[in-house]
Structures are given as C-alpha cells and as structure tokens.
Short mmCIF file of C-alpha atoms and ligand atoms in Angstrom, two decimals:
data_model
loop_
_atom_site.label_atom_id
_atom_site.label_comp_id
_atom_site.label_asym_id
_atom_site.label_seq_id
_atom_site.Cartn_x
_atom_site.Cartn_y
_atom_site.Cartn_z
CA MET A 1 0.16 5.34 17.05
CA LYS A 2 0.12 8.32 19.42
CA GLN A 3 1.78 8.25 22.80
CA SER A 4 1.64 11.67 24.32
CA VAL A 5 0.45 10.68 27.81
CA LYS A 6 3.21 11.05 30.39
CA LEU A 7 4.63 7.87 31.94
CA ILE A 8 5.88 7.91 35.53
CA ALA A 9 7.78 4.68 36.22
CA GLY A 10 9.32 3.64 39.52
CA ASN A 11 12.53 1.61 39.46
CA TRP A 12 12.92 -0.20 42.76
CA LYS A 13 16.34 -1.57 41.75
CA MET A 14 17.53 -4.23 44.25
CA HIS A 15 15.14 -3.02 46.94
CA GLY A 16 11.94 -4.65 48.11
CA LEU A 17 10.84 -7.54 50.31
CA SER A 18 7.38 -8.97 50.91
CA ALA A 19 6.55 -6.23 53.43
CA ASP A 20 7.13 -3.57 50.76
CA LEU A 21 4.18 -4.82 48.73
CA ALA A 22 2.19 -2.61 51.10
CA GLN A 23 3.68 0.39 49.25
CA ALA A 24 2.33 -0.93 45.95
CA ALA A 25 -1.06 -1.50 47.57
CA ALA A 26 -1.05 2.05 48.99
CA LEU A 27 -0.16 3.45 45.56
CA ARG A 28 -2.95 1.54 43.88
CA GLU A 29 -5.47 2.58 46.50
CA ALA A 30 -4.49 6.26 46.36
CA LEU A 31 -4.82 6.35 42.56
CA GLU A 32 -8.11 4.47 42.46
CA GLY A 33 -11.03 6.65 41.52
CA GLN A 34 -8.74 9.49 40.40
CA ASP A 35 -8.75 10.74 36.83
CA ALA A 36 -5.63 9.15 35.32
CA ARG A 37 -3.69 12.15 34.01
CA CYS A 38 -0.63 10.00 33.36
CA ARG A 39 0.45 6.37 33.19
CA VAL A 40 2.03 4.98 36.35
CA ALA A 41 4.26 1.89 36.59
CA LEU A 42 6.27 0.08 39.23
CA CYS A 43 9.33 -2.02 38.34
CA PRO A 44 10.18 -4.16 41.37
CA PRO A 45 12.87 -6.85 41.60
CA ALA A 46 11.95 -10.06 39.76
CA THR A 47 11.22 -11.86 43.03
CA LEU A 48 8.27 -9.54 43.71
CA LEU A 49 6.78 -9.39 40.21
CA ASP A 50 4.23 -12.14 40.59
CA ARG A 51 2.99 -10.99 43.99
CA MET A 52 3.00 -7.34 43.00
CA ASN A 53 0.97 -8.30 39.95
CA ALA A 54 -1.66 -9.75 42.29
CA VAL A 55 -1.67 -6.47 44.24
CA LEU A 56 -1.91 -4.24 41.15
CA THR A 57 -4.20 -6.26 38.83
CA GLY A 58 -7.40 -4.38 38.09
CA GLY A 59 -5.99 -1.07 39.29
CA GLY A 60 -4.37 1.67 37.25
CA VAL A 61 -0.71 0.90 38.02
CA GLU A 62 1.29 -1.01 35.41
CA LEU A 63 4.04 -3.52 36.19
CA GLY A 64 7.53 -3.70 34.73
CA GLY A 65 10.76 -5.67 34.96
CA GLN A 66 14.19 -4.10 35.36
CA ASP A 67 16.09 -6.17 32.79
CA CYS A 68 15.70 -9.31 30.70
CA HIS A 69 17.89 -11.82 28.92
CA GLU A 70 18.04 -11.62 25.14
CA LYS A 71 17.00 -15.29 24.75
CA PRO A 72 13.49 -16.59 25.57
CA ALA A 73 14.82 -19.59 27.56
CA GLY A 74 17.95 -21.67 27.99
CA ALA A 75 20.96 -22.51 30.12
CA PHE A 76 21.54 -19.01 31.54
CA THR A 77 21.68 -19.51 35.29
CA GLY A 78 20.34 -16.57 37.23
CA SER A 79 18.80 -14.80 34.24
CA VAL A 80 15.17 -13.92 33.57
CA SER A 81 13.71 -13.82 30.06
CA ALA A 82 11.25 -11.32 28.64
CA GLU A 83 8.71 -14.12 28.33
CA MET A 84 9.10 -14.86 32.02
CA LEU A 85 8.50 -11.21 32.89
CA ALA A 86 5.36 -11.18 30.75
CA ASP A 87 4.26 -14.46 32.31
CA ALA A 88 4.61 -12.88 35.77
CA GLY A 89 2.33 -10.02 34.70
CA ALA A 90 4.79 -7.37 33.51
CA THR A 91 3.86 -5.24 30.52
CA LEU A 92 6.99 -3.06 30.55
CA VAL A 93 10.71 -3.61 31.03
CA ILE A 94 13.56 -1.20 31.75
CA LEU A 95 16.54 -1.99 29.48
CA GLY A 96 20.05 -0.55 29.26
CA HIS A 97 19.95 1.13 32.66
CA SER A 98 23.35 2.74 33.27
CA GLU A 99 23.89 0.51 36.31
CA ARG A 100 23.66 -2.51 34.01
CA ARG A 101 25.72 -0.87 31.27
CA ALA A 102 28.46 -0.10 33.84
CA ALA A 103 28.34 -3.06 36.24
CA PHE A 104 27.48 -5.77 33.69
CA ASN A 105 29.31 -4.31 30.69
CA GLU A 106 26.17 -4.11 28.59
CA SER A 107 26.91 -2.56 25.20
CA ASP A 108 24.42 -0.80 22.94
CA ALA A 109 24.30 -4.02 20.86
CA ASP A 110 23.43 -6.03 23.99
CA VAL A 111 20.69 -3.56 24.83
CA ALA A 112 19.32 -3.73 21.27
CA ALA A 113 19.19 -7.56 21.49
CA LYS A 114 17.28 -7.34 24.77
CA VAL A 115 14.89 -4.81 23.25
CA GLU A 116 14.23 -7.29 20.40
CA ALA A 117 13.47 -9.99 22.98
CA ALA A 118 11.17 -7.68 24.92
CA VAL A 119 9.24 -6.71 21.78
CA ALA A 120 8.92 -10.39 20.80
CA ALA A 121 7.44 -11.11 24.24
CA GLY A 122 4.94 -8.26 23.85
CA LEU A 123 6.62 -6.01 26.44
CA GLU A 124 7.00 -2.26 26.14
CA PRO A 125 10.69 -1.42 26.63
CA ILE A 126 11.93 1.66 28.48
CA VAL A 127 15.38 2.09 26.95
CA CYS A 128 17.83 4.08 29.07
CA VAL A 129 20.56 6.35 27.74
CA GLY A 130 22.77 8.91 29.42
CA GLU A 131 26.22 10.42 29.59
CA THR A 132 28.81 10.16 32.38
CA LEU A 133 30.11 13.26 34.16
CA VAL A 134 33.39 13.05 32.26
CA GLN A 135 31.48 12.99 28.96
CA ARG A 136 29.29 15.95 30.02
CA GLU A 137 32.28 18.00 31.10
CA ALA A 138 33.95 17.25 27.78
CA GLY A 139 30.88 18.68 25.99
CA GLU A 140 29.96 15.26 24.61
CA ALA A 141 26.53 14.71 26.23
CA VAL A 142 24.43 15.22 23.10
CA ALA A 143 26.76 13.15 20.89
CA VAL A 144 26.99 10.27 23.40
CA VAL A 145 23.26 10.09 24.02
CA SER A 146 22.36 10.41 20.32
CA ALA A 147 24.75 7.54 19.50
CA GLN A 148 23.21 5.39 22.25
CA VAL A 149 19.75 6.02 20.81
CA GLU A 150 20.99 5.16 17.33
CA LYS A 151 22.61 1.88 18.39
CA SER A 152 20.35 0.62 21.21
CA LEU A 153 17.08 0.67 19.27
CA PRO A 154 16.46 -2.18 16.80
CA ASP A 155 14.35 -1.77 13.65
CA SER A 156 11.60 -3.89 15.23
CA LEU A 157 10.69 -0.94 17.47
CA ALA A 158 9.29 1.09 14.57
CA GLU A 159 5.55 1.59 15.14
CA ARG A 160 5.78 -0.23 18.50
CA PRO A 161 5.05 1.28 21.90
CA PHE A 162 8.26 2.01 23.80
CA ALA A 163 9.88 4.81 25.76
CA VAL A 164 13.37 6.24 26.03
CA ALA A 165 14.67 7.40 29.41
CA TYR A 166 17.36 10.08 29.49
CA GLU A 167 19.30 9.39 32.67
CA PRO A 168 22.57 11.29 33.09
CA VAL A 169 24.74 8.76 34.93
CA TRP A 170 26.02 11.46 37.32
CA ALA A 171 22.46 12.37 38.35
CA ILE A 172 21.33 8.87 39.35
CA GLY A 173 21.04 8.48 43.10
CA THR A 174 23.27 11.51 43.73
CA GLY A 175 20.77 14.29 44.39
CA LEU A 176 22.31 16.19 41.46
CA THR A 177 20.20 17.14 38.45
CA PRO A 178 20.99 18.88 35.18
CA THR A 179 19.55 22.35 34.64
CA LEU A 180 16.19 22.47 32.88
CA GLU A 181 17.99 23.90 29.84
CA GLN A 182 20.36 20.92 29.79
CA ILE A 183 17.44 18.51 30.07
CA ALA A 184 15.59 20.28 27.25
CA GLU A 185 18.71 20.27 25.04
CA VAL A 186 19.30 16.53 25.42
CA HIS A 187 15.62 15.62 25.07
CA ALA A 188 15.44 17.61 21.83
CA ALA A 189 18.52 15.77 20.56
CA ILE A 190 16.97 12.43 21.51
CA ARG A 191 13.80 13.31 19.60
CA THR A 192 15.87 14.13 16.52
CA ALA A 193 17.84 10.89 16.84
CA LEU A 194 14.66 8.87 17.39
CA VAL A 195 12.91 10.21 14.30
CA ARG A 196 16.08 9.76 12.23
CA ARG A 197 16.36 6.17 13.47
CA LEU A 198 12.74 5.01 13.40
CA GLY A 199 10.75 7.50 11.35
CA GLN A 200 7.85 9.84 12.04
CA ALA A 201 6.04 7.46 14.42
CA ALA A 202 8.81 8.20 16.92
CA THR A 203 7.50 11.75 17.16
CA TRP A 204 5.16 10.41 19.85
CA THR A 205 7.57 8.18 21.74
CA PRO A 206 7.70 9.38 25.37
CA ILE A 207 11.16 10.54 26.43
CA LEU A 208 11.36 10.21 30.20
CA TYR A 209 13.83 12.05 32.39
CA GLY A 210 15.51 10.09 35.21
CA GLY A 211 18.08 11.03 37.82
CA SER A 212 17.27 12.30 41.32
CA VAL A 213 13.64 13.15 40.53
CA LYS A 214 12.00 14.07 43.83
CA PRO A 215 8.68 15.57 44.94
CA GLU A 216 10.48 18.96 45.15
CA ASN A 217 11.78 19.08 41.55
CA ALA A 218 9.25 16.90 39.70
CA ALA A 219 6.87 19.66 38.56
CA GLU A 220 9.52 21.80 36.85
CA ILE A 221 11.23 18.81 35.24
CA LEU A 222 7.95 17.35 33.99
CA ALA A 223 6.96 20.73 32.54
CA THR A 224 10.18 20.96 30.50
CA ALA A 225 9.93 20.70 26.71
CA GLU A 226 9.97 17.12 25.38
CA VAL A 227 9.89 15.55 28.87
CA GLY A 228 7.30 12.80 28.51
CA GLY A 229 7.51 11.42 32.01
CA ALA A 230 9.99 10.31 34.65
CA LEU A 231 11.95 7.23 35.63
CA VAL A 232 12.23 7.43 39.40
CA GLY A 233 14.53 5.37 41.60
CA GLY A 234 14.81 6.18 45.31
CA ALA A 235 11.70 8.36 45.47
CA SER A 236 9.51 5.54 44.11
CA LEU A 237 10.10 3.24 47.09
CA LYS A 238 7.60 5.00 49.34
CA ALA A 239 4.10 5.48 47.96
CA GLU A 240 3.80 8.87 49.68
CA ASP A 241 6.80 10.35 47.81
CA PHE A 242 5.97 8.64 44.51
CA LEU A 243 2.38 9.96 44.66
CA LYS A 244 3.68 13.52 45.01
CA ILE A 245 5.73 13.04 41.82
CA ILE A 246 2.73 11.51 40.04
CA SER A 247 0.53 14.44 40.99
CA ALA A 248 3.13 16.81 39.54
CA ALA A 249 2.70 15.24 36.06
C1 PEP B 301 17.01 5.24 38.39
O1 PEP B 301 17.16 4.26 39.09
O2 PEP B 301 16.76 5.06 37.21
C2 PEP B 301 17.09 6.57 38.99
C3 PEP B 301 16.88 7.59 38.23
O3 PEP B 301 17.39 6.63 40.34
P1 PEP B 301 17.22 7.93 41.29
O4 PEP B 301 15.84 8.49 41.02
O5 PEP B 301 17.33 7.37 42.67
O6 PEP B 301 18.28 8.90 40.94
#
C-alpha cells in the first residue's frame, strides 16, 4: 500500500446550511477537467452529508464526516455512527479533533475505539493529534504528540488507508502557525511513532498539517518535509480560498 499523494481536507465544523452547498458545487466544478495533483475532501456537518454527496458524486472531491460514535447503532441520542456516515456517502472521517478532545473529553482510548468503528465501516480515518500552547512552551510537543499517535491508533489500522493530522491546538482558528522547522520536527516524530506503532506500511501514511492554513501560507507548509497534505478549517468554507490552497499542493 502506497499513499504518497497529498490530501487536502476541509473541515467545515459546525458551519454550513443548504445555501452553502453552492460552495461544494463550485469546488467540484473548478476541479473538473483538471489533472488531480492531490486528493481533495470536504467534511461538512452531518446534516449536509447526504445532500453534499449528491453534489459531489461523480466528481473528484471526496466526502468525510467530522466524528462518529464507536458503536454501529444503539440508544445514543444525538450520535452518528460510522456506518451512518458511510451510508450517507462519506468515505473519510475526522477523528480525535482537538475540539472534541477538549469539549467532549475524548481520550486517546475513545479516539482509538472510534477509529476501530470507522475501519469496520470501511471509512478512512483522519486521526488528529496536537499539543496545547502550555505543552509546547514546556518543550513537550514531540512527547505529547508521539504519545497520542501511540495510543489513538488501534492495531486494525495496520495496512489500512488512513491519515494523521498534526494540529497544534494553539494554531487552530487563531491565525498563528508554528515555524516550518517546528512543523518538520513534529512531522518527523509522528513518522517515527507511526512506524514504531504500525510497522513499515506506515511509511506511506499521509501526515497532514492543520492549524490556520490559508492561501498565503499553504505553499510553504505543503512543501515542508513529511507534510502530506492539510486539514483546513475556516479557509475551506469558501471554494475560492480552498481552491487556492489546493493549487498550492
Ligand atoms: C481545523 O478545524 O482542523 C482547523 C485546522 O481549523 P483552522 O484551519 O480554521 O485553523
């Protein structure tokens, strides 16, 4: 299994109403007929998945969820299972985003259970890791992120397609980004942790960078060693901005 093609995924978070499907349509249309130099995905809120799938089907843009429950079905009011995401047309799912780790107390073990569920449903997980500002300032970034990789990835991922996203918590939605040297250092540590955890096949696992990626900084970030793509929040909401990031890949 080789996965060296860059993946640019847009995380719409809790943004997006029916009218915003026009952005997905514009993205699809703009990419149609172009040589696909990278993979492109949109991860809208669950309410838009089905309709966005109708907009994207047959084009080059993949569809992802933003989270899933660890169980395939059951009495879990308000939750969405991996099977449901797949049924709505998703092929990817973001798991362990720092907003979920912080606001919903998701532990590495919770994330690993969700990854298991995603794999069982045939989804490709994008597993997020990242240090807080306090941890970075204490010189703990590499240790924290390596431990998250170690504990958030179940054995069932070996030989499966998945991605890791390095998202420093302090860079998400803040306009702040690490230096390119800091990004390269953490991505190299993630690669080491991945191969230690899952073996040589993980040499090809894309390691995305996420945190205030914009049209202005995308090219230099995407050209950094071991950066296998980007997870983009705010700048993925408008097709025009997202397309500029995609063309930087
Ligand atoms: C994200 O939501 O994963 C993210 C990186 O957000 P932003 O690009 O807005 O910082």
